[in-house]
XYZ file of C-alpha atoms in Angstrom:
761
model
C 34.380 -16.288 -12.265
C 34.607 -16.174 -8.463
C 33.573 -19.167 -6.376
C 30.418 -19.168 -4.266
C 32.548 -18.936 -1.145
C 34.296 -15.816 -2.456
C 30.969 -14.167 -3.318
C 29.566 -14.976 0.124
C 32.672 -13.541 1.767
C 32.251 -10.321 -0.222
C 28.535 -9.971 0.593
C 29.147 -10.573 4.274
C 32.130 -8.283 4.642
C 32.018 -5.322 7.049
C 30.488 -2.145 5.626
C 29.966 0.216 8.578
C 27.946 2.840 6.679
C 25.660 0.472 4.776
C 26.162 -3.124 5.888
C 23.863 -4.815 3.359
C 23.815 -2.473 0.369
C 25.183 -4.899 -2.189
C 23.576 -5.801 -5.501
C 24.600 -7.744 -8.583
C 26.302 -4.636 -9.963
C 28.544 -4.310 -6.893
C 29.469 -7.994 -7.007
C 30.321 -7.738 -10.711
C 32.443 -4.632 -10.125
C 34.298 -6.218 -7.204
C 35.312 -9.241 -9.276
C 35.758 -7.369 -12.609
C 32.976 -9.320 -14.303
C 31.839 -7.743 -17.571
C 29.886 -8.528 -20.708
C 28.438 -11.992 -21.197
C 30.082 -13.213 -17.972
C 27.356 -11.344 -16.071
C 24.925 -14.070 -17.150
C 27.053 -16.638 -15.350
C 27.202 -14.426 -12.274
C 23.416 -14.110 -12.265
C 23.137 -17.913 -12.371
C 25.473 -18.298 -9.376
C 23.548 -15.703 -7.377
C 20.291 -17.517 -8.153
C 21.821 -20.773 -6.938
C 22.988 -19.123 -3.714
C 19.494 -17.772 -3.164
C 17.957 -21.194 -3.842
C 20.361 -22.762 -1.359
C 19.316 -20.207 1.278
C 22.841 -18.818 1.562
C 21.781 -15.290 0.575
C 18.555 -13.325 0.743
C 17.256 -10.717 -1.621
C 15.711 -7.456 -0.415
C 14.473 -5.905 -3.663
C 17.599 -5.645 -5.829
C 20.004 -5.802 -2.892
C 21.693 -8.981 -1.804
C 22.502 -9.836 1.777
C 23.482 -12.852 3.766
C 20.403 -14.760 4.841
C 18.899 -13.384 8.033
C 20.559 -9.957 7.801
C 18.784 -6.614 8.208
C 18.982 -3.717 5.736
C 20.813 -0.562 6.781
C 17.627 1.362 7.654
C 14.693 -0.559 9.084
C 11.200 0.228 10.330
C 11.101 -1.276 13.818
C 9.025 -1.428 16.986
C 10.654 -0.770 20.364
C 9.298 -3.815 22.146
C 11.034 -4.147 25.516
C 13.983 -3.383 27.782
C 16.821 -5.689 28.647
C 17.865 -6.413 32.275
C 20.067 -3.308 32.193
C 17.157 -1.111 31.157
C 18.354 -0.652 27.556
C 15.689 -0.443 24.839
C 15.291 -3.434 22.522
C 13.616 -3.160 19.103
C 12.669 -5.632 16.415
C 11.840 -5.117 12.721
C 8.179 -4.686 11.780
C 8.584 -6.948 8.740
C 10.616 -10.138 8.883
C 10.561 -13.402 6.937
C 10.545 -16.194 9.529
C 12.117 -18.527 6.993
C 15.357 -16.557 7.498
C 15.528 -17.540 11.148
C 14.509 -15.994 14.477
C 13.528 -12.336 14.356
C 16.670 -10.279 15.135
C 16.868 -7.873 18.066
C 18.285 -4.365 17.944
C 19.910 -2.641 20.928
C 18.861 1.013 20.774
C 21.643 3.473 21.459
C 20.288 6.781 22.802
C 22.713 9.627 22.260
C 22.466 13.351 22.847
C 19.084 14.831 22.025
C 18.260 18.131 20.398
C 15.908 20.396 22.385
C 12.318 19.218 21.932
C 13.340 15.901 20.392
C 11.168 13.072 21.795
C 12.728 10.314 23.891
C 12.150 6.822 22.467
C 10.349 4.343 24.699
C 8.681 0.956 24.741
C 5.704 0.946 22.364
C 7.197 3.421 19.893
C 7.699 2.719 16.218
C 10.461 4.401 14.289
C 13.039 4.375 11.543
C 16.262 2.928 12.893
C 19.707 2.885 11.308
C 21.352 -0.410 12.225
C 24.774 -1.981 12.084
C 25.922 -5.436 13.171
C 27.005 -5.742 16.804
C 30.273 -7.568 16.166
C 31.090 -8.084 19.849
C 27.638 -9.411 20.753
C 27.352 -12.729 22.544
C 25.039 -15.544 21.388
C 22.120 -14.273 23.485
C 22.736 -10.567 22.922
C 21.019 -8.366 20.288
C 22.665 -8.925 16.915
C 22.449 -5.233 15.968
C 23.037 -1.800 17.415
C 20.616 0.869 16.274
C 20.150 4.610 16.284
C 16.652 6.095 16.071
C 16.324 8.363 13.043
C 12.658 9.252 13.493
C 9.800 8.224 15.788
C 6.282 7.681 14.478
C 3.958 6.520 17.245
C 3.767 8.057 20.697
C 0.864 6.057 22.112
C 2.480 3.472 24.298
C 0.103 3.981 27.229
C -3.009 4.947 25.283
C -5.849 2.461 24.951
C -9.121 2.825 23.074
C -12.185 1.363 24.676
C -15.879 1.497 25.410
C -16.930 3.324 28.560
C -19.258 1.214 30.731
C -20.922 2.786 33.792
C -21.468 0.584 36.878
C -24.662 0.826 38.957
C -22.440 1.440 41.980
C -21.240 4.709 40.503
C -17.892 3.473 39.244
C -16.956 2.766 35.635
C -14.986 0.361 33.512
C -13.386 0.591 30.080
C -13.509 -2.415 27.748
C -10.620 -2.242 25.236
C -11.622 -2.680 21.602
C -8.184 -3.489 20.230
C -7.551 -7.220 20.016
C -3.977 -6.639 21.128
C -5.227 -5.233 24.448
C -7.978 -7.794 24.915
C -5.700 -10.063 26.923
C -5.411 -7.480 29.732
C -9.192 -7.554 30.218
C -11.118 -4.541 31.420
C -9.772 -1.411 33.096
C -11.264 0.458 36.017
C -11.662 4.220 35.746
C -9.739 5.981 38.509
C -11.579 8.331 40.845
C -11.881 11.711 39.188
C -10.742 10.278 35.853
C -14.122 10.136 34.072
C -13.638 13.408 32.145
C -17.366 13.627 31.399
C -17.595 10.245 29.643
C -20.973 8.549 29.520
C -22.268 5.024 28.998
C -21.379 3.727 25.530
C -18.827 6.420 24.709
C -15.754 5.570 22.685
C -12.862 6.894 24.763
C -9.091 7.153 24.713
C -7.634 6.425 28.139
C -4.209 6.640 29.696
C -3.149 3.602 31.710
C -1.946 4.905 35.063
C -0.226 1.714 36.176
C -0.292 -1.998 35.523
C 0.159 -4.839 37.943
C -0.642 -8.443 38.616
C -3.546 -7.838 41.018
C -6.876 -6.183 40.226
C -7.953 -4.126 37.253
C -5.453 -1.547 36.062
C -6.683 2.010 36.694
C -7.096 4.411 33.770
C -7.959 8.049 33.260
C -10.188 9.127 30.354
C -8.015 11.392 28.270
C -10.472 12.119 25.468
C -14.027 11.346 24.492
C -13.926 10.303 20.838
C -17.676 10.003 20.375
C -20.592 7.716 21.033
C -20.762 4.200 19.616
C -23.909 5.412 17.875
C -21.880 8.116 16.135
C -21.943 8.066 12.362
C -18.149 8.142 12.297
C -17.270 5.881 15.212
C -15.672 3.176 13.045
C -13.202 5.464 11.309
C -12.434 7.190 14.624
C -11.343 3.830 16.007
C -8.937 3.368 13.095
C -7.615 6.938 13.282
C -6.731 6.645 16.954
C -5.611 3.014 16.990
C -3.113 3.751 14.188
C -2.113 7.182 15.554
C -3.073 8.915 12.306
C -2.749 12.698 12.727
C -6.195 14.192 12.153
C -5.727 17.777 13.329
C -3.422 20.270 11.631
C -1.096 22.472 13.625
C -2.179 26.064 14.142
C 0.867 27.233 12.174
C -0.086 25.055 9.192
C -3.666 26.310 9.249
C -2.411 29.888 9.426
C -0.147 29.360 6.403
C -3.027 27.818 4.468
C -5.417 30.655 5.327
C -2.917 33.275 4.134
C -2.205 31.520 0.812
C -3.286 33.441 -2.292
C -4.551 32.225 -5.688
C -1.840 31.842 -8.308
C -1.180 34.468 -10.975
C 0.480 34.335 -14.369
C 3.783 35.640 -12.974
C 6.583 33.217 -13.892
C 4.184 30.811 -15.645
C 3.162 29.892 -19.166
C -0.427 30.673 -20.079
C -2.293 27.415 -20.807
C -5.762 28.786 -20.069
C -6.875 28.381 -23.690
C -6.061 24.638 -23.702
C -9.340 22.762 -22.940
C -7.938 20.541 -20.195
C -10.602 18.547 -18.308
C -10.659 16.614 -15.035
C -12.103 13.069 -14.936
C -12.668 11.669 -11.439
C -15.115 9.609 -9.384
C -18.486 11.319 -9.099
C -17.989 11.916 -5.349
C -14.416 13.263 -5.576
C -13.730 16.333 -3.438
C -10.388 17.363 -4.907
C -9.220 17.316 -8.513
C -5.452 17.328 -8.956
C -5.026 16.122 -12.561
C -6.352 17.367 -15.898
C -5.787 15.997 -19.403
C -6.019 16.981 -23.041
C -4.884 15.352 -26.286
C -4.718 16.313 -29.943
C -3.385 14.770 -33.151
C 0.251 15.530 -33.931
C 0.319 17.468 -37.212
C 4.010 16.730 -37.735
C 4.218 14.722 -40.996
C 7.100 12.730 -39.512
C 4.758 11.405 -36.807
C 1.780 10.248 -38.822
C -0.969 8.960 -36.536
C 0.805 10.274 -33.447
C -0.609 12.414 -30.659
C 0.333 15.270 -28.351
C -0.783 14.632 -24.776
C -1.031 17.251 -22.038
C -1.132 16.148 -18.402
C -1.454 19.026 -15.927
C -1.098 18.406 -12.191
C -1.938 20.814 -9.366
C 1.158 22.826 -8.422
C 1.152 22.007 -4.706
C 4.828 22.964 -4.393
C 3.864 26.598 -4.947
C 1.931 26.550 -1.661
C 3.773 23.979 0.452
C 7.341 25.229 0.763
C 10.151 23.025 2.122
C 10.502 23.359 5.894
C 7.195 25.196 6.352
C 4.553 24.160 8.871
C 2.419 22.846 5.998
C 5.376 20.786 4.833
C 6.041 19.350 8.295
C 2.399 18.350 8.738
C 2.261 16.829 5.235
C 5.384 14.738 5.824
C 4.038 13.540 9.165
C 0.899 12.299 7.402
C 2.697 11.043 4.306
C -0.596 10.673 2.439
C -4.315 11.235 2.722
C -6.404 8.461 4.275
C -9.732 7.580 2.671
C -12.437 6.042 4.846
C -15.977 5.286 3.670
C -17.317 8.044 5.931
C -14.539 10.659 5.893
C -11.180 11.699 4.499
C -8.155 12.553 6.639
C -6.316 14.820 4.160
C -2.594 15.312 3.862
C -3.155 19.055 3.416
C -5.741 21.481 4.873
C -8.919 21.983 2.840
C -7.916 25.528 1.885
C -5.099 23.922 -0.143
C -6.485 20.510 -1.140
C -10.103 21.406 -1.926
C -9.630 25.006 -2.994
C -6.387 26.540 -4.237
C -4.940 23.289 -5.609
C -8.190 21.727 -6.812
C -8.462 22.157 -10.587
C -11.994 23.483 -10.571
C -13.686 24.276 -13.861
C -13.464 27.857 -15.152
C -11.061 28.959 -12.400
C -7.392 29.881 -12.848
C -5.144 27.343 -11.172
C -1.385 26.783 -10.962
C -0.128 23.522 -12.434
C 3.012 21.620 -13.278
C 2.451 19.949 -16.631
C 3.966 17.550 -19.120
C 3.568 17.902 -22.877
C 4.267 14.454 -24.270
C 4.461 13.442 -27.936
C 3.660 9.787 -28.640
C 3.872 7.768 -31.827
C 1.002 5.884 -33.431
C 2.071 2.754 -31.528
C 2.040 4.589 -28.173
C 5.800 5.027 -27.765
C 6.789 8.271 -26.047
C 8.951 10.218 -28.498
C 9.610 13.296 -26.369
C 8.361 15.097 -23.307
C 8.971 18.416 -21.592
C 7.858 20.112 -18.385
C 5.956 23.392 -18.101
C 4.961 25.486 -15.095
C 1.638 26.931 -16.153
C -1.553 28.732 -15.274
C -4.492 26.669 -16.531
C -8.268 26.824 -16.490
C -10.167 23.542 -16.501
C -12.839 23.368 -19.209
C -14.992 20.812 -17.375
C -15.260 18.570 -14.332
C -16.447 15.144 -15.503
C -17.121 11.829 -13.812
C -15.913 8.517 -15.235
C -19.481 7.402 -15.901
C -20.216 10.587 -17.897
C -17.143 10.135 -20.066
C -17.880 6.461 -20.647
C -21.507 7.146 -21.580
C -20.415 9.802 -24.070
C -17.886 7.465 -25.647
C -20.485 4.688 -25.814
C -22.785 6.928 -27.837
C -25.061 8.446 -25.206
C -23.516 11.801 -24.290
C -25.213 14.002 -21.749
C -25.792 17.716 -21.920
C -22.351 18.534 -20.516
C -20.365 16.018 -22.575
C -22.142 16.597 -25.917
C -20.229 19.795 -26.622
C -16.942 18.212 -25.516
C -17.288 14.969 -27.468
C -15.651 16.015 -30.737
C -13.035 18.585 -29.621
C -11.933 16.913 -26.364
C -13.181 13.380 -25.681
C -12.617 11.821 -29.111
C -8.956 12.990 -29.260
C -8.442 11.661 -25.712
C -9.720 8.210 -26.642
C -7.726 8.244 -29.894
C -4.526 8.847 -27.909
C -5.613 6.186 -25.426
C -5.941 3.624 -28.238
C -2.281 4.257 -29.098
C -1.237 3.984 -25.449
C -3.070 0.655 -25.241
C -0.821 -0.688 -27.998
C 2.256 0.278 -25.974
C 0.757 -1.294 -22.858
C 0.014 -4.548 -24.682
C 3.606 -4.652 -25.918
C 4.955 -3.925 -22.424
C 2.538 -6.512 -20.979
C 2.355 -5.447 -17.307
C 0.860 -7.734 -14.682
C -2.903 -7.840 -15.284
C -4.746 -9.233 -12.268
C -8.535 -9.314 -12.224
C -9.311 -8.176 -8.672
C -12.584 -6.271 -8.360
C -12.792 -3.755 -5.511
C -15.873 -3.338 -3.341
C -17.324 0.045 -2.405
C -19.510 0.749 0.619
C -22.526 3.006 0.153
C -23.573 4.561 3.455
C -26.855 5.778 4.863
C -27.112 9.322 6.297
C -26.399 7.909 9.776
C -23.060 6.490 8.589
C -24.060 2.812 8.595
C -23.824 0.609 5.520
C -26.726 0.735 3.080
C -25.297 -1.717 0.551
C -22.034 -2.936 -0.941
C -21.333 -2.667 -4.653
C -18.515 -3.579 -7.025
C -18.253 -0.636 -9.453
C -17.646 -1.657 -13.064
C -14.184 -1.149 -14.507
C -14.653 1.309 -17.384
C -12.483 2.246 -20.353
C -12.605 5.800 -18.966
C -10.800 4.517 -15.843
C -8.145 2.861 -17.980
C -7.696 5.996 -20.087
C -6.818 8.124 -17.063
C -4.655 5.330 -15.642
C -2.568 5.148 -18.852
C -2.201 8.943 -19.032
C -1.032 9.037 -15.407
C 1.462 6.194 -15.905
C 2.809 8.008 -18.968
C 3.355 11.202 -16.942
C 4.877 9.329 -13.997
C 7.424 7.652 -16.279
C 8.191 10.998 -17.949
C 8.876 12.550 -14.537
C 11.305 9.790 -13.551
C 13.084 9.934 -16.926
C 13.369 13.729 -16.787
C 14.940 13.739 -13.327
C 17.317 10.895 -14.147
C 18.449 12.652 -17.324
C 19.552 15.746 -15.375
C 20.979 13.632 -12.507
C 18.510 14.982 -9.960
C 17.933 12.705 -6.973
C 14.329 11.628 -6.498
C 12.052 9.168 -4.750
C 11.006 6.278 -6.978
C 7.952 4.053 -6.790
C 9.452 0.563 -6.921
C 8.102 -2.969 -6.983
C 10.401 -5.976 -6.694
C 10.329 -9.381 -8.323
C 8.695 -12.249 -6.422
C 11.088 -14.101 -4.145
C 12.484 -17.503 -5.024
C 10.517 -19.127 -2.188
C 7.206 -17.654 -3.330
C 7.798 -18.692 -6.926
C 8.465 -22.239 -5.754
C 5.250 -22.156 -3.718
C 3.358 -20.959 -6.786
C 4.832 -23.757 -8.890
C 3.744 -26.363 -6.326
C 0.230 -24.963 -6.216
C -0.160 -24.724 -9.990
C 1.008 -28.326 -10.320
C -1.995 -29.350 -8.179
C -4.327 -28.002 -10.893
C -2.250 -29.388 -13.788
C -0.452 -26.166 -14.759
C 3.254 -26.806 -15.067
C 6.024 -24.285 -14.490
C 9.570 -25.206 -13.570
C 10.662 -24.695 -9.977
C 13.121 -21.838 -9.758
C 11.948 -20.385 -13.072
C 12.122 -16.591 -13.157
C 8.689 -15.415 -14.290
C 8.060 -12.130 -16.088
C 4.759 -10.224 -15.918
C 4.015 -11.571 -19.407
C 4.388 -15.148 -18.148
C 2.179 -14.431 -15.140
C -0.441 -13.084 -17.539
C -0.155 -16.284 -19.567
C -0.966 -18.303 -16.448
C -3.972 -16.071 -15.734
C -5.159 -16.437 -19.340
C -5.072 -20.242 -19.016
C -7.581 -20.198 -16.155
C -9.808 -17.328 -17.304
C -13.418 -18.456 -17.321
C -12.643 -21.714 -15.491
C -13.398 -22.833 -11.942
C -9.805 -21.978 -11.017
C -9.884 -18.319 -12.142
C -10.465 -16.760 -8.712
C -8.042 -18.959 -6.821
C -5.208 -18.490 -9.326
C -5.660 -14.701 -9.325
C -5.441 -14.750 -5.525
C -2.384 -17.010 -5.406
C -0.571 -14.992 -8.077
C -1.301 -11.855 -6.035
C 0.082 -13.493 -2.879
C 3.248 -14.275 -4.825
C 3.943 -10.596 -5.532
C 6.070 -8.256 -3.462
C 4.664 -5.017 -2.060
C 5.418 -1.752 -3.840
C 7.262 0.933 -1.888
C 9.077 4.262 -2.116
C 12.866 4.186 -2.455
C 15.684 6.590 -3.195
C 17.619 3.968 -5.192
C 15.708 2.593 -8.145
C 15.240 -1.123 -8.755
C 12.359 -0.919 -11.230
C 8.663 -1.684 -11.111
C 8.001 -5.369 -11.733
C 4.194 -5.186 -11.823
C 4.067 -2.351 -14.363
C 7.079 -3.829 -16.196
C 8.937 -0.520 -16.158
C 12.592 0.212 -15.517
C 11.916 3.541 -13.855
C 8.766 4.909 -12.291
C 7.911 7.742 -9.896
C 4.718 9.190 -8.472
C 4.071 12.643 -9.948
C 0.314 12.899 -10.503
C -1.212 13.232 -7.002
C 0.711 15.768 -4.868
C -2.480 16.781 -3.027
C -2.689 13.361 -1.389
C 0.849 11.872 -1.577
C 4.058 13.402 -0.225
C 6.153 11.347 -2.664
C 4.630 13.288 -5.570
C 5.445 16.586 -3.874
C 9.112 15.543 -3.660
C 9.101 14.733 -7.391
C 7.490 18.115 -8.205
C 10.155 19.916 -6.188
C 12.865 17.927 -7.942
C 11.558 18.996 -11.363
C 11.296 22.638 -10.278
C 14.863 22.616 -9.019
C 16.414 20.646 -11.862
C 14.725 22.667 -14.630
C 15.014 26.014 -12.819
C 11.290 26.653 -12.805
C 11.251 28.624 -9.554
C 12.853 29.123 -6.150
C 10.566 26.642 -4.368
C 12.213 23.466 -5.587
C 13.835 20.628 -3.674
C 16.439 21.887 -1.176
C 19.883 20.345 -0.897
C 19.344 16.795 0.341
C 21.636 13.805 0.651
C 20.700 10.397 -0.670
C 20.452 9.266 2.933
C 17.877 11.955 3.729
C 15.778 11.006 0.711
C 15.995 7.337 1.706
C 14.719 8.206 5.188
C 11.770 10.128 3.730
C 11.054 7.234 1.360
C 11.014 4.757 4.240
C 8.808 7.041 6.320
C 6.162 7.584 3.640
C 6.196 3.877 2.790
C 5.333 3.273 6.454
C 2.567 5.896 6.490
C 1.132 4.353 3.314
C 0.954 0.923 4.974
C -0.570 2.569 8.049
C -3.275 4.197 5.923
C -4.045 0.968 4.086
C -4.407 -0.952 7.345
C -6.682 1.715 8.821
C -8.853 1.830 5.708
C -9.123 -1.964 5.574
C -10.001 -2.302 9.252
C -12.692 0.381 8.990
C -14.327 -1.411 6.073
C -14.203 -4.666 8.055
C -15.843 -3.005 11.069
C -18.582 -1.380 9.006
C -19.333 -4.648 7.199
C -19.410 -6.561 10.512
C -21.816 -3.961 11.874
C -23.956 -4.307 8.729
C -24.113 -8.101 9.118
C -24.531 -8.152 12.910
C -28.299 -8.101 12.482
C -28.139 -11.171 10.245
C -26.577 -13.680 12.661
C -27.987 -17.096 11.766
C -28.401 -16.246 8.085
C -26.780 -18.293 5.305
C -24.477 -16.750 2.690
C -22.668 -17.826 -0.446
C -18.914 -17.295 -0.500
C -15.578 -18.835 -1.280
C -12.507 -19.826 0.674
C -10.083 -16.881 0.573
C -7.384 -18.246 2.894
C -6.306 -21.521 4.442
C -4.268 -21.974 7.629
C -3.691 -24.753 10.120
C -6.263 -23.036 12.366
C -9.115 -22.987 9.883
C -10.555 -21.352 6.778
C -10.972 -17.700 5.842
C -14.092 -16.952 3.841
C -15.056 -14.066 1.544
C -18.785 -13.587 1.015
C -19.898 -13.232 -2.589
C -22.408 -10.399 -2.174
C -20.644 -8.065 0.241
C -16.997 -9.140 0.028
C -17.007 -9.486 3.828
C -14.201 -11.579 5.325
C -14.707 -14.074 8.129
C -13.293 -17.217 9.679
C -14.327 -20.864 10.131
C -12.391 -22.475 13.022
C -11.010 -25.897 12.183
C -12.833 -27.370 15.195
C -16.153 -26.831 13.413
C -15.250 -28.555 10.141
C -16.421 -32.028 11.126
C -15.383 -35.216 12.882
C -11.981 -35.644 11.284
C -8.340 -34.623 11.714
C -7.364 -32.138 9.011
C -3.852 -31.806 7.609
C -2.808 -28.390 6.349
C -1.161 -28.722 2.916
C 0.620 -25.421 2.395
C 1.671 -26.026 -1.220
C -1.898 -26.660 -2.386
C -3.514 -24.175 0.033
C -5.824 -26.850 1.411
C -7.054 -28.591 4.554
C -7.391 -32.326 3.881
C -9.224 -34.768 6.146
C -6.817 -37.528 7.203
C -9.543 -40.188 7.421
C -12.200 -39.007 4.979
C -10.061 -37.287 2.371
C -12.494 -34.341 2.458
C -10.685 -31.318 1.044
C -11.242 -27.613 1.676
C -9.129 -25.629 -0.763
C -8.455 -21.976 -1.491
C -11.016 -20.733 -4.012
C -13.698 -23.346 -3.298
C -17.259 -22.031 -3.424
C -19.141 -22.743 -0.200
C -22.276 -21.881 1.757
C -21.773 -20.652 5.310
C -23.898 -19.625 8.286
C -22.982 -16.506 10.245
C -22.737 -17.477 13.920
C -21.037 -14.408 15.438
C -20.357 -10.785 14.478
C -18.116 -8.427 16.474
C -18.467 -5.004 14.804
C -15.862 -3.085 16.809
C -13.271 -5.785 16.237
C -14.296 -6.141 12.582
C -14.595 -9.919 13.026
C -17.075 -12.475 11.662
C -17.267 -16.177 12.508
C -18.966 -18.706 10.260
C -19.889 -22.362 10.143
C -19.592 -24.432 6.978
C -22.964 -25.415 5.541
C -22.241 -27.058 2.198
C -19.959 -27.068 -0.804
C -16.225 -27.778 -1.046
C -14.540 -30.826 0.323
C -16.196 -33.309 -1.993
C -13.164 -34.866 -3.579
C -9.544 -35.580 -2.807
C -7.074 -33.119 -4.240
C -5.140 -34.384 -7.214
C -1.375 -34.685 -7.036
C -1.259 -33.844 -3.327
C 0.562 -36.013 -0.851
C -0.657 -35.362 2.674
C 1.994 -37.407 4.413
C 4.531 -35.227 6.146
C 2.498 -32.077 5.846
C 1.620 -29.973 8.882
C -1.473 -31.098 10.698
C -4.298 -28.857 11.775
C -5.661 -29.381 15.298
C -9.344 -30.178 15.319
C -9.939 -28.475 18.661
C -8.232 -25.203 17.889
C -10.246 -22.086 18.490
C -7.526 -19.717 17.344
C -8.414 -17.460 14.447
C -4.814 -17.289 13.269
C -3.585 -14.373 11.121
C -6.002 -12.583 8.821
C -5.050 -14.117 5.487
C -7.054 -11.655 3.434
C -5.275 -8.608 4.864
C -2.179 -9.045 2.718
C -4.318 -9.465 -0.399
C -5.978 -6.098 0.140
C -2.670 -4.444 0.946
C -1.030 -5.738 -2.235
C -3.966 -4.720 -4.406
C -3.681 -1.099 -3.317
C 0.106 -0.916 -3.409
C 0.609 -2.475 -6.844
C 0.894 0.914 -8.556
């Protein structure tokens, strides 16, 4: 067995092409470690991680504080010589100061954009070995740029009585620059109260910076103003190229040529009642094979988007740029034009549609025995909503579901019962995190907020989709076809230690450094179910998890407890699924529109790009909901609400309201006449003199004192509840102190919760 020093030397050695791409397998191979000795190696690597000598980025090891080979980064500044300096978008501050990357600009192809300050892009990095102590630690080459909005600002147009005009920026990041003055001749027809995009003409130390109105985005009274803010502030493409629209308009309905005829199979779609596109259909039947008594044959058919979106086409370029569809309460920004997404690739009832399908045989206990892929022409037998299917299964079928109950719905639920057995055996992470849904009035404002019930019909479709996604990954691996995986890493050592410290404060013991499986996490959740700690423990367990992502090199899916997993079932709205479809078409020779020749590096770049667009979409969706909720509550300033503490920082408390799920902040300066210490391990603010404790998960009553709709911000004051007793097993001495007179809102603690919820699968 090698020493720790030898392992560290190996991990830190020079690898020009991929400086940090080292995992346990590579370490074992380098030191000829086989068999049972791998257990000892794993123990040493865990010790090195606990000591802070190495970090872990998914399944790859690297010396603490080192960047991966390809990183999503923002170009933030220029050095004294005018060279561009970037820094990674995501960085764990516990690994040290955020590293800087010196951007090397080489020869450009015609039409290729020039990187500049304010851009975000994928950057391939390598250590700068000759760098001095104050120089950037890495050199980087831009692979792809995402944002080109470095001088664009969104704001509200305000007309002055004197005839001039100002623009008040709505983005918090631009708030520090104050207002802008509209240059002479730069009004572009804007009127009082318009939401506008402006170009900053120059900036300086004296006076208001002049701007020119580039585009009127709509009035603040517009029914879609809130989502427009998110679309433009996140640079989400919301207009298709003329070439892409032309390709879509010329696309023709599919025929039977080169396809199997599945039109007699009564496949049905089951979606939300307000769904506009339908890209998956299902059917199940008992397996009559006597060797598989009690087993089932499951059909999962997915819209054949690859037949219409060919590699390298204008449709393909636009889809990759978007990466995914974005779903706002008041609109959808689709990945593909409506001619494709809502028409030719939507599995409408009683219409012939092209599909890529899996036929999967499962045993009585839900194990997948075999699966194969078919390129088919299908005809959906019905378009059903989850509520319809659930009502039929509960014994109250409607007119449409009555005829389908025996031949279609009962076999589906019978197969689902078997899949549930397999799920229970696999025991994936099972967090109870209800999602809110905004119901809007005709004018686009919020009518009310609901939490839709979680139905067995939802779970049925979820299990069928997971089954097909696993089958896709297994099929491509079996034929050695490269693909993009959906991966989810284990929690980090530091987060597991933080969880252990918190659980100890509520008398739940787990050993520090213990590696927890999803089954063990579920055991913790089961211990607190129905108790006062249920909400807080669900939140803290969620905060402990990593974020799922797309990768070209598999490292498994921790949350689903699967060794291999890919996204196959939603190619209308996710580019990752389209890549998997093309891989299947190529590998199984199902047509000439499969995946073109691509290197692993190219797939990794696409995976990183669509992971970034997914995070962009989630942030935009979250911010729009926050703005709409703040607008909804702006007329209730002074009212009292019930809620609970959803986040704790040294600057104050984050609060989630019980009825609407709205998030707001209580500054620490308003908590009372005491000095509060922030105890990070117990997620609490503790009064130094009084011992009053405000802890994550506490139920409280708050008064709304301020609402800023276009910033999506709410400020509260504590009315009652929480803070009655000292926290058990918590030592406040030596913990960080919160400043009583601190008006800072700090980071939005709830944002990561929402992000993780959506990315778990």
